[in-house]
PDB file of C-alpha atoms in Angstrom:
ATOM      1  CA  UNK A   1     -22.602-134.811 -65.586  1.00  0.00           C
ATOM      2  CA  UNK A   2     -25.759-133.199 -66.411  1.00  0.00           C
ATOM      3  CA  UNK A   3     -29.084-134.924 -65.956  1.00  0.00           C
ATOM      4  CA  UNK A   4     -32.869-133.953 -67.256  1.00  0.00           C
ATOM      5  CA  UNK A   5     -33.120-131.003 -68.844  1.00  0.00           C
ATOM      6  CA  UNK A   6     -30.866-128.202 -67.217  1.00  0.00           C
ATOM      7  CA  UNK A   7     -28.828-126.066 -68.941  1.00  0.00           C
ATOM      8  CA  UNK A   8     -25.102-127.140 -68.590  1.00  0.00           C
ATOM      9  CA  UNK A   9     -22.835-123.611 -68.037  1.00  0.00           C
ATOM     10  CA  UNK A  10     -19.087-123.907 -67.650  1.00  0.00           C
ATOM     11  CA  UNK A  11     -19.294-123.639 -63.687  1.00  0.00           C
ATOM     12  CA  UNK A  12     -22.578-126.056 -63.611  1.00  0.00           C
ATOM     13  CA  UNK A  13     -24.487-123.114 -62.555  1.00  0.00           C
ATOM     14  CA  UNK A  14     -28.242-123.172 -63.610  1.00  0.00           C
ATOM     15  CA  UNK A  15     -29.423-119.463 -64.056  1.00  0.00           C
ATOM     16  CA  UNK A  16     -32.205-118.257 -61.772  1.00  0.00           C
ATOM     17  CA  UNK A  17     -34.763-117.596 -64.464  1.00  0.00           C
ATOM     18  CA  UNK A  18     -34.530-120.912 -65.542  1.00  0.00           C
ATOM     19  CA  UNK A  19     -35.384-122.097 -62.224  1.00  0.00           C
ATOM     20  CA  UNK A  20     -38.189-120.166 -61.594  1.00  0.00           C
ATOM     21  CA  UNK A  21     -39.620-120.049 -65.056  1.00  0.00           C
ATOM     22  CA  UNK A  22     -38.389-122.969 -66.627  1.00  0.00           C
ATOM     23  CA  UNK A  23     -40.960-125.379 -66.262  1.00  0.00           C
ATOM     24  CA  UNK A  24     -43.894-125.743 -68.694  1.00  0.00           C
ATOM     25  CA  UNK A  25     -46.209-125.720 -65.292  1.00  0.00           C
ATOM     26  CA  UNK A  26     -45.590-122.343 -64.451  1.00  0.00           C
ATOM     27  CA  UNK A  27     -47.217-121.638 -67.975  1.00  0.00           C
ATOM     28  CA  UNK A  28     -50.311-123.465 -66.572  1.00  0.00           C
ATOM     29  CA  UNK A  29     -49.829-122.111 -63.525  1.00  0.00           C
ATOM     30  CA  UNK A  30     -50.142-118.477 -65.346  1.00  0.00           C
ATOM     31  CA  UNK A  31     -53.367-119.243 -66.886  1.00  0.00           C
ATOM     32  CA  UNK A  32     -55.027-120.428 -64.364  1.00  0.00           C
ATOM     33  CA  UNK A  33     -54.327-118.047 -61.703  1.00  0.00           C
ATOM     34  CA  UNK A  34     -55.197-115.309 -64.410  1.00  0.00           C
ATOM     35  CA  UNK A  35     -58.506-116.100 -65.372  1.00  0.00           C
ATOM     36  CA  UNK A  36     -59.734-116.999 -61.587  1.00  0.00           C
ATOM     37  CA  UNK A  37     -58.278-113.369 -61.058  1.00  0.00           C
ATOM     38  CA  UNK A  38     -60.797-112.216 -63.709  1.00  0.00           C
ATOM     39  CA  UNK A  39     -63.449-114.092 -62.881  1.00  0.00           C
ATOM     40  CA  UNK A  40     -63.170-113.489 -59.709  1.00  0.00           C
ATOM     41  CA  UNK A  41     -62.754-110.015 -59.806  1.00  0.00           C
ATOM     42  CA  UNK A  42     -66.113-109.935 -62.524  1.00  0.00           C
ATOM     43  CA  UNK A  43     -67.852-112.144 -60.047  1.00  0.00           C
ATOM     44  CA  UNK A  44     -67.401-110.194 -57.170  1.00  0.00           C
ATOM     45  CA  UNK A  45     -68.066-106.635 -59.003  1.00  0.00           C
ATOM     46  CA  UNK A  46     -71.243-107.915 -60.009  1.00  0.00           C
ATOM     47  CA  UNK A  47     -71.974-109.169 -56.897  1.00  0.00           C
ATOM     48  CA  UNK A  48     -71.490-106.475 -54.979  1.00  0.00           C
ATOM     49  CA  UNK A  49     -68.143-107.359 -53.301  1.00  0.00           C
ATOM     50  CA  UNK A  50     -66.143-105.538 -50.744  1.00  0.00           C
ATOM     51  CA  UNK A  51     -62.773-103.884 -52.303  1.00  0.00           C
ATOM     52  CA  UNK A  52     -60.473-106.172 -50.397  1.00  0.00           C
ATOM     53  CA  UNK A  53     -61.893-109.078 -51.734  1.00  0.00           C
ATOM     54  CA  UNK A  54     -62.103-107.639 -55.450  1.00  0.00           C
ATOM     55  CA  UNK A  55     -58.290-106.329 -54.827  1.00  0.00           C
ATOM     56  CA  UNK A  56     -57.425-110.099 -53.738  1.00  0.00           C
ATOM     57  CA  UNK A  57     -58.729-111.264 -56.826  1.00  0.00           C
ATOM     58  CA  UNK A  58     -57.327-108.904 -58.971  1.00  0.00           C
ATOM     59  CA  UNK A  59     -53.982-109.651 -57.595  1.00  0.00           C
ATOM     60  CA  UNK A  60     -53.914-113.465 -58.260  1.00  0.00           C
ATOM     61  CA  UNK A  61     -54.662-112.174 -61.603  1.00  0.00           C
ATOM     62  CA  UNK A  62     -51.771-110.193 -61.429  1.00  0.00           C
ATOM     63  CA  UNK A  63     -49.629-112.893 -60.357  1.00  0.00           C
ATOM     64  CA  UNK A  64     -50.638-114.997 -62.863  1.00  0.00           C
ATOM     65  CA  UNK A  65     -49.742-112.853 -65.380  1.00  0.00           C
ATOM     66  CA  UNK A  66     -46.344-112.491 -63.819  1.00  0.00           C
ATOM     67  CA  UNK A  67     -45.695-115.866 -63.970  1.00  0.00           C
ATOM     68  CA  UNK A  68     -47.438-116.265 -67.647  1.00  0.00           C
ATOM     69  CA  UNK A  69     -45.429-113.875 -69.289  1.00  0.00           C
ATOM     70  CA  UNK A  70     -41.897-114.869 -66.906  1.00  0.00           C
ATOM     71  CA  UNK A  71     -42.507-118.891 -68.793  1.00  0.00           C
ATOM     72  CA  UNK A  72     -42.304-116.985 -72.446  1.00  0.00           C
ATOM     73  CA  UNK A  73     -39.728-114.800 -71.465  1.00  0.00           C
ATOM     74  CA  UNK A  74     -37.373-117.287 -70.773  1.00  0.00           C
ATOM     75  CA  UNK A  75     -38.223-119.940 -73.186  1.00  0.00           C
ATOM     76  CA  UNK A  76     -37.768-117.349 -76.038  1.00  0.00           C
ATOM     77  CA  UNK A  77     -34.327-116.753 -74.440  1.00  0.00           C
ATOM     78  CA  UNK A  78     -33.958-120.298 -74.862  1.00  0.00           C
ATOM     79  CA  UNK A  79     -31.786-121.761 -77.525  1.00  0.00           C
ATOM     80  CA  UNK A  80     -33.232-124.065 -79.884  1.00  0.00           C
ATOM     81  CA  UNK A  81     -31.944-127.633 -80.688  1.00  0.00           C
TER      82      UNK A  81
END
């Protein structure tokens, strides 16, 4: 019996990108951590940051991305109803 909104397969597995991209709040998750990875990266250029610190920032931005462009990825793998 399937419940919510998972995928039913013949062996009731649910695939792994689905799991980890699946969900509309890794979309908003995305965003988010990419533009506090720019502005934080701006901010601390401008500033007059150390590199670690503009490094950490620019890899949240990075990660966001990741996670961004994972969400479209697998919802245009999707099939429609």
């Amino acid at each position: 019996m399937r419940q919510g909104n998972t995928r039913g397969r013949g062996d009731g597995k649910v695939p792994a990108g689905y799991v980890l991209f699946g969900n509309h709040r890794t979309l908003i998750l995305g965003v988010l951590g990419t533009l506090a990875g720019v502005v934080g990266t701006v901010g601390g250029i401008s500033d007059g940051a150390r590199v670690v610190d503009i490094l950490g920032f620019a890899a949240i931005g990075a990660l966001g991305l990741a996670l961004a462009v994972g969400y479209v990825v697998v919802a245009s793998k999707r099939p429609r109803r």
